[in-house]
Amino acid sequence: MDCFKCKKIIAERDVIKCTGCNMYMHYQCADLSETEFKKILPMNKIKWKCPPCKNKRLAGTLGGTVSPKFKDCTTTSILNVDTDALTEYMDAKLDSLRQQWQEDLNSAIQKVSKTFAQDINRLEKRVDSWEERIKELEQNFTASHSPDVTLMQENNELRADLENLRAKFDDLNQASRSCNVELQNIPEKRLKT
């Protein structure tokens, strides 16, 4: 297709169409710089109007006349922004981002929950094994510290036997002393050699 202004062939990447006059132009012929052209969102390119068409709309609302010459139109903004379309576009983008974030967050929460549940199960198993060990230790402690009835009986019997033997020993010791002879008033002789 040819440019309405310069009548040269337009490359697909450089074309912009005015919705007011339905003419195709190079973005340079529409007095747009490359950066300005790239800033126009795809949803706004289909609603873009050239400066003369914008001026016609402004002239109709203001009641004045504006020169139809394309080069003299510098009073209007070069970027054509439709706020409703921009809002819709941003809402759609935000909704898709929100959806993606929600999916990512749910996935992360599920992973953490699964890991957390596994950790809790392992901890419960450890606590159960510790409880069993503690019960065993308590039983062993109770068994080792509980008084053994047979040992206590044997101990009492041995103590009674010991007391009997002491009494007999004392009696025999006393009896043996009663058989002792004590000699008194006998002079001691010294042997001379």
PDB file of C-alpha atoms in Angstrom:
ATOM      1  CA  MET A   1       0.000   0.000   0.000  1.00  0.00           C
ATOM      2  CA  ASP A   2       1.102   3.587  -0.619  1.00  0.00           C
ATOM      3  CA  CYS A   3       1.452   6.414   1.866  1.00  0.00           C
ATOM      4  CA  PHE A   4      -1.311   9.023   1.554  1.00  0.00           C
ATOM      5  CA  LYS A   5       1.151  11.865   2.065  1.00  0.00           C
ATOM      6  CA  CYS A   6       4.395  10.876   0.286  1.00  0.00           C
ATOM      7  CA  LYS A   7       2.879   8.314  -2.132  1.00  0.00           C
ATOM      8  CA  LYS A   8       5.668   5.787  -1.405  1.00  0.00           C
ATOM      9  CA  ILE A   9       5.193   2.151  -0.449  1.00  0.00           C
ATOM     10  CA  ILE A  10       4.766   1.615   3.316  1.00  0.00           C
ATOM     11  CA  ALA A  11       6.415  -1.251   5.164  1.00  0.00           C
ATOM     12  CA  GLU A  12       4.076  -3.188   7.478  1.00  0.00           C
ATOM     13  CA  ARG A  13       6.020  -2.173  10.600  1.00  0.00           C
ATOM     14  CA  ASP A  14       5.922   1.576   9.706  1.00  0.00           C
ATOM     15  CA  VAL A  15       2.237   1.952   8.801  1.00  0.00           C
ATOM     16  CA  ILE A  16      -0.374   3.834  10.787  1.00  0.00           C
ATOM     17  CA  LYS A  17      -3.994   4.310   9.746  1.00  0.00           C
ATOM     18  CA  CYS A  18      -6.166   7.296  10.590  1.00  0.00           C
ATOM     19  CA  THR A  19      -9.665   6.258  11.683  1.00  0.00           C
ATOM     20  CA  GLY A  20     -11.044   9.669  10.720  1.00  0.00           C
ATOM     21  CA  CYS A  21     -10.067   9.723   7.032  1.00  0.00           C
ATOM     22  CA  ASN A  22      -9.154   6.010   6.620  1.00  0.00           C
ATOM     23  CA  MET A  23      -5.793   6.918   5.067  1.00  0.00           C
ATOM     24  CA  TYR A  24      -2.571   4.927   5.555  1.00  0.00           C
ATOM     25  CA  MET A  25       0.692   6.789   6.204  1.00  0.00           C
ATOM     26  CA  HIS A  26       4.277   6.291   7.292  1.00  0.00           C
ATOM     27  CA  TYR A  27       4.561   7.227  10.957  1.00  0.00           C
ATOM     28  CA  GLN A  28       7.191   9.807   9.876  1.00  0.00           C
ATOM     29  CA  CYS A  29       4.701  11.358   7.431  1.00  0.00           C
ATOM     30  CA  ALA A  30       2.198  11.611  10.307  1.00  0.00           C
ATOM     31  CA  ASP A  31       4.795  13.727  12.169  1.00  0.00           C
ATOM     32  CA  LEU A  32       5.514  10.956  14.717  1.00  0.00           C
ATOM     33  CA  SER A  33       8.997  10.086  15.859  1.00  0.00           C
ATOM     34  CA  GLU A  34       9.956   6.424  16.104  1.00  0.00           C
ATOM     35  CA  THR A  35       9.731   6.478  19.916  1.00  0.00           C
ATOM     36  CA  GLU A  36       6.325   8.193  19.798  1.00  0.00           C
ATOM     37  CA  PHE A  37       5.116   5.631  17.260  1.00  0.00           C
ATOM     38  CA  LYS A  38       6.298   2.741  19.441  1.00  0.00           C
ATOM     39  CA  LYS A  39       4.639   4.254  22.518  1.00  0.00           C
ATOM     40  CA  ILE A  40       1.202   4.009  20.913  1.00  0.00           C
ATOM     41  CA  LEU A  41      -0.394   0.831  22.250  1.00  0.00           C
ATOM     42  CA  PRO A  42      -1.773  -1.661  19.696  1.00  0.00           C
ATOM     43  CA  MET A  43      -5.287  -1.147  21.043  1.00  0.00           C
ATOM     44  CA  ASN A  44      -4.918   2.616  20.476  1.00  0.00           C
ATOM     45  CA  LYS A  45      -3.401   2.308  16.975  1.00  0.00           C
ATOM     46  CA  ILE A  46      -6.767   1.217  15.624  1.00  0.00           C
ATOM     47  CA  LYS A  47      -8.350   4.394  17.080  1.00  0.00           C
ATOM     48  CA  TRP A  48      -5.557   6.791  16.061  1.00  0.00           C
ATOM     49  CA  LYS A  49      -6.461   9.962  14.172  1.00  0.00           C
ATOM     50  CA  CYS A  50      -4.156  12.167  12.180  1.00  0.00           C
ATOM     51  CA  PRO A  51      -3.790  15.805  13.302  1.00  0.00           C
ATOM     52  CA  PRO A  52      -6.144  17.217  10.586  1.00  0.00           C
ATOM     53  CA  CYS A  53      -8.919  14.798  11.635  1.00  0.00           C
ATOM     54  CA  LYS A  54      -8.342  15.678  15.269  1.00  0.00           C
ATOM     55  CA  ASN A  55      -8.470  19.357  14.376  1.00  0.00           C
ATOM     56  CA  LYS A  56     -11.762  18.867  12.498  1.00  0.00           C
ATOM     57  CA  ARG A  57     -13.253  17.286  15.605  1.00  0.00           C
ATOM     58  CA  LEU A  58     -11.883  20.105  17.787  1.00  0.00           C
ATOM     59  CA  ALA A  59     -13.092  22.742  15.306  1.00  0.00           C
ATOM     60  CA  GLY A  60     -16.580  21.233  15.426  1.00  0.00           C
ATOM     61  CA  THR A  61     -16.667  21.380  19.203  1.00  0.00           C
ATOM     62  CA  LEU A  62     -15.023  24.816  19.473  1.00  0.00           C
ATOM     63  CA  GLY A  63     -16.938  26.377  16.593  1.00  0.00           C
ATOM     64  CA  GLY A  64     -13.802  27.704  14.902  1.00  0.00           C
ATOM     65  CA  THR A  65     -12.068  26.838  11.663  1.00  0.00           C
ATOM     66  CA  VAL A  66      -8.690  25.204  11.471  1.00  0.00           C
ATOM     67  CA  SER A  67      -6.489  25.062   8.435  1.00  0.00           C
ATOM     68  CA  PRO A  68      -6.723  21.627   6.789  1.00  0.00           C
ATOM     69  CA  LYS A  69      -3.045  21.631   5.912  1.00  0.00           C
ATOM     70  CA  PHE A  70      -1.377  18.637   7.504  1.00  0.00           C
ATOM     71  CA  LYS A  71       1.975  20.310   8.264  1.00  0.00           C
ATOM     72  CA  ASP A  72       0.525  23.218  10.231  1.00  0.00           C
ATOM     73  CA  CYS A  73      -1.254  21.115  12.850  1.00  0.00           C
ATOM     74  CA  THR A  74       0.867  21.212  15.986  1.00  0.00           C
ATOM     75  CA  THR A  75      -1.743  22.171  18.565  1.00  0.00           C
ATOM     76  CA  THR A  76      -3.025  18.667  19.340  1.00  0.00           C
ATOM     77  CA  SER A  77      -1.305  15.853  21.097  1.00  0.00           C
ATOM     78  CA  ILE A  78       0.611  13.455  18.918  1.00  0.00           C
ATOM     79  CA  LEU A  79      -0.277  10.468  21.091  1.00  0.00           C
ATOM     80  CA  ASN A  80      -3.900   9.450  20.893  1.00  0.00           C
ATOM     81  CA  VAL A  81      -4.854   7.839  24.196  1.00  0.00           C
ATOM     82  CA  ASP A  82      -8.298   6.394  24.777  1.00  0.00           C
ATOM     83  CA  THR A  83      -8.621   6.223  28.561  1.00  0.00           C
ATOM     84  CA  ASP A  84     -11.481   3.704  28.544  1.00  0.00           C
ATOM     85  CA  ALA A  85      -9.578   1.376  26.249  1.00  0.00           C
ATOM     86  CA  LEU A  86      -6.424   1.894  28.272  1.00  0.00           C
ATOM     87  CA  THR A  87      -8.331   1.138  31.464  1.00  0.00           C
ATOM     88  CA  GLU A  88      -9.780  -2.027  29.918  1.00  0.00           C
ATOM     89  CA  TYR A  89      -6.350  -3.061  28.685  1.00  0.00           C
ATOM     90  CA  MET A  90      -4.733  -2.439  32.074  1.00  0.00           C
ATOM     91  CA  ASP A  91      -7.593  -4.233  33.869  1.00  0.00           C
ATOM     92  CA  ALA A  92      -7.173  -7.235  31.585  1.00  0.00           C
ATOM     93  CA  LYS A  93      -3.425  -7.268  32.178  1.00  0.00           C
ATOM     94  CA  LEU A  94      -3.889  -6.880  35.940  1.00  0.00           C
ATOM     95  CA  ASP A  95      -6.514  -9.635  35.974  1.00  0.00           C
ATOM     96  CA  SER A  96      -4.192 -12.000  34.136  1.00  0.00           C
ATOM     97  CA  LEU A  97      -1.336 -11.080  36.487  1.00  0.00           C
ATOM     98  CA  ARG A  98      -3.614 -11.486  39.505  1.00  0.00           C
ATOM     99  CA  GLN A  99      -4.722 -14.887  38.187  1.00  0.00           C
ATOM    100  CA  GLN A 100      -1.106 -15.961  37.609  1.00  0.00           C
ATOM    101  CA  TRP A 101      -0.033 -14.721  41.049  1.00  0.00           C
ATOM    102  CA  GLN A 102      -2.962 -16.495  42.658  1.00  0.00           C
ATOM    103  CA  GLU A 103      -2.058 -19.751  40.891  1.00  0.00           C
ATOM    104  CA  ASP A 104       1.600 -19.352  41.867  1.00  0.00           C
ATOM    105  CA  LEU A 105       0.644 -18.525  45.445  1.00  0.00           C
ATOM    106  CA  ASN A 106      -1.737 -21.492  45.664  1.00  0.00           C
ATOM    107  CA  SER A 107       0.948 -23.773  44.258  1.00  0.00           C
ATOM    108  CA  ALA A 108       3.509 -22.478  46.753  1.00  0.00           C
ATOM    109  CA  ILE A 109       1.013 -22.831  49.622  1.00  0.00           C
ATOM    110  CA  GLN A 110       0.267 -26.428  48.593  1.00  0.00           C
ATOM    111  CA  LYS A 111       3.981 -27.267  48.469  1.00  0.00           C
ATOM    112  CA  VAL A 112       4.588 -25.698  51.866  1.00  0.00           C
ATOM    113  CA  SER A 113       1.489 -27.391  53.315  1.00  0.00           C
ATOM    114  CA  LYS A 114       2.601 -30.773  51.985  1.00  0.00           C
ATOM    115  CA  THR A 115       6.100 -30.322  53.388  1.00  0.00           C
ATOM    116  CA  PHE A 116       4.654 -29.081  56.673  1.00  0.00           C
ATOM    117  CA  ALA A 117       2.325 -32.117  56.906  1.00  0.00           C
ATOM    118  CA  GLN A 118       5.243 -34.481  56.233  1.00  0.00           C
ATOM    119  CA  ASP A 119       7.301 -32.773  58.928  1.00  0.00           C
ATOM    120  CA  ILE A 120       4.416 -33.048  61.398  1.00  0.00           C
ATOM    121  CA  ASN A 121       4.016 -36.776  60.624  1.00  0.00           C
ATOM    122  CA  ARG A 122       7.732 -37.367  61.184  1.00  0.00           C
ATOM    123  CA  LEU A 123       7.579 -35.408  64.424  1.00  0.00           C
ATOM    124  CA  GLU A 124       4.558 -37.417  65.613  1.00  0.00           C
ATOM    125  CA  LYS A 125       6.408 -40.683  64.899  1.00  0.00           C
ATOM    126  CA  ARG A 126       9.412 -39.458  66.869  1.00  0.00           C
ATOM    127  CA  VAL A 127       7.231 -38.382  69.789  1.00  0.00           C
ATOM    128  CA  ASP A 128       5.508 -41.787  69.782  1.00  0.00           C
ATOM    129  CA  SER A 129       8.855 -43.609  69.849  1.00  0.00           C
ATOM    130  CA  TRP A 130      10.052 -41.314  72.658  1.00  0.00           C
ATOM    131  CA  GLU A 131       6.890 -42.069  74.635  1.00  0.00           C
ATOM    132  CA  GLU A 132       7.548 -45.809  74.298  1.00  0.00           C
ATOM    133  CA  ARG A 133      11.151 -45.385  75.441  1.00  0.00           C
ATOM    134  CA  ILE A 134      10.081 -43.252  78.400  1.00  0.00           C
ATOM    135  CA  LYS A 135       7.529 -45.894  79.444  1.00  0.00           C
ATOM    136  CA  GLU A 136      10.231 -48.586  79.285  1.00  0.00           C
ATOM    137  CA  LEU A 137      12.590 -46.457  81.359  1.00  0.00           C
ATOM    138  CA  GLU A 138       9.868 -45.758  83.918  1.00  0.00           C
ATOM    139  CA  GLN A 139       9.101 -49.465  84.196  1.00  0.00           C
ATOM    140  CA  ASN A 140      12.792 -50.315  84.608  1.00  0.00           C
ATOM    141  CA  PHE A 141      13.211 -47.564  87.182  1.00  0.00           C
ATOM    142  CA  THR A 142      10.144 -48.692  89.108  1.00  0.00           C
ATOM    143  CA  ALA A 143      11.294 -52.317  89.012  1.00  0.00           C
ATOM    144  CA  SER A 144      14.787 -51.468  90.222  1.00  0.00           C
ATOM    145  CA  HIS A 145      13.615 -49.121  92.982  1.00  0.00           C
ATOM    146  CA  SER A 146      10.636 -51.077  94.248  1.00  0.00           C
ATOM    147  CA  PRO A 147      11.435 -52.982  97.470  1.00  0.00           C
ATOM    148  CA  ASP A 148      11.833 -56.695  96.883  1.00  0.00           C
ATOM    149  CA  VAL A 149       9.759 -58.527  99.492  1.00  0.00           C
ATOM    150  CA  THR A 150      11.982 -61.601  99.579  1.00  0.00           C
ATOM    151  CA  LEU A 151      15.112 -59.502  99.988  1.00  0.00           C
ATOM    152  CA  MET A 152      13.524 -57.582 102.832  1.00  0.00           C
ATOM    153  CA  GLN A 153      12.435 -60.796 104.565  1.00  0.00           C
ATOM    154  CA  GLU A 154      15.895 -62.285 104.178  1.00  0.00           C
ATOM    155  CA  ASN A 155      17.451 -59.076 105.483  1.00  0.00           C
ATOM    156  CA  ASN A 156      15.185 -59.120 108.557  1.00  0.00           C
ATOM    157  CA  GLU A 157      15.981 -62.775 109.216  1.00  0.00           C
ATOM    158  CA  LEU A 158      19.719 -62.131 108.933  1.00  0.00           C
ATOM    159  CA  ARG A 159      19.463 -59.190 111.342  1.00  0.00           C
ATOM    160  CA  ALA A 160      17.578 -61.345 113.839  1.00  0.00           C
ATOM    161  CA  ASP A 161      20.207 -64.094 113.509  1.00  0.00           C
ATOM    162  CA  LEU A 162      22.953 -61.515 114.013  1.00  0.00           C
ATOM    163  CA  GLU A 163      21.289 -60.277 117.194  1.00  0.00           C
ATOM    164  CA  ASN A 164      20.965 -63.844 118.484  1.00  0.00           C
ATOM    165  CA  LEU A 165      24.609 -64.544 117.719  1.00  0.00           C
ATOM    166  CA  ARG A 166      25.707 -61.347 119.497  1.00  0.00           C
ATOM    167  CA  ALA A 167      23.651 -62.283 122.528  1.00  0.00           C
ATOM    168  CA  LYS A 168      25.153 -65.785 122.576  1.00  0.00           C
ATOM    169  CA  PHE A 169      28.630 -64.355 122.130  1.00  0.00           C
ATOM    170  CA  ASP A 170      28.088 -61.971 125.030  1.00  0.00           C
ATOM    171  CA  ASP A 171      26.749 -64.820 127.162  1.00  0.00           C
ATOM    172  CA  LEU A 172      29.709 -67.054 126.298  1.00  0.00           C
ATOM    173  CA  ASN A 173      32.138 -64.220 126.903  1.00  0.00           C
ATOM    174  CA  GLN A 174      30.575 -63.600 130.290  1.00  0.00           C
ATOM    175  CA  ALA A 175      30.647 -67.306 131.127  1.00  0.00           C
ATOM    176  CA  SER A 176      34.290 -67.591 130.171  1.00  0.00           C
ATOM    177  CA  ARG A 177      35.139 -64.699 132.486  1.00  0.00           C
ATOM    178  CA  SER A 178      33.433 -66.386 135.365  1.00  0.00           C
ATOM    179  CA  CYS A 179      35.907 -69.241 135.040  1.00  0.00           C
ATOM    180  CA  ASN A 180      38.917 -66.971 135.337  1.00  0.00           C
ATOM    181  CA  VAL A 181      41.100 -67.322 138.468  1.00  0.00           C
ATOM    182  CA  GLU A 182      42.708 -64.304 139.969  1.00  0.00           C
ATOM    183  CA  LEU A 183      45.760 -64.757 142.208  1.00  0.00           C
ATOM    184  CA  GLN A 184      46.622 -62.070 144.655  1.00  0.00           C
ATOM    185  CA  ASN A 185      49.403 -61.414 147.212  1.00  0.00           C
ATOM    186  CA  ILE A 186      51.949 -63.706 145.732  1.00  0.00           C
ATOM    187  CA  PRO A 187      55.416 -62.234 145.683  1.00  0.00           C
ATOM    188  CA  GLU A 188      57.289 -62.282 142.518  1.00  0.00           C
ATOM    189  CA  LYS A 189      60.646 -63.990 142.561  1.00  0.00           C
ATOM    190  CA  ARG A 190      63.493 -62.832 140.643  1.00  0.00           C
ATOM    191  CA  LEU A 191      65.725 -65.396 139.260  1.00  0.00           C
ATOM    192  CA  LYS A 192      69.418 -64.900 139.820  1.00  0.00           C
ATOM    193  CA  THR A 193      71.798 -66.212 137.417  1.00  0.00           C
TER     194      THR A 193
END
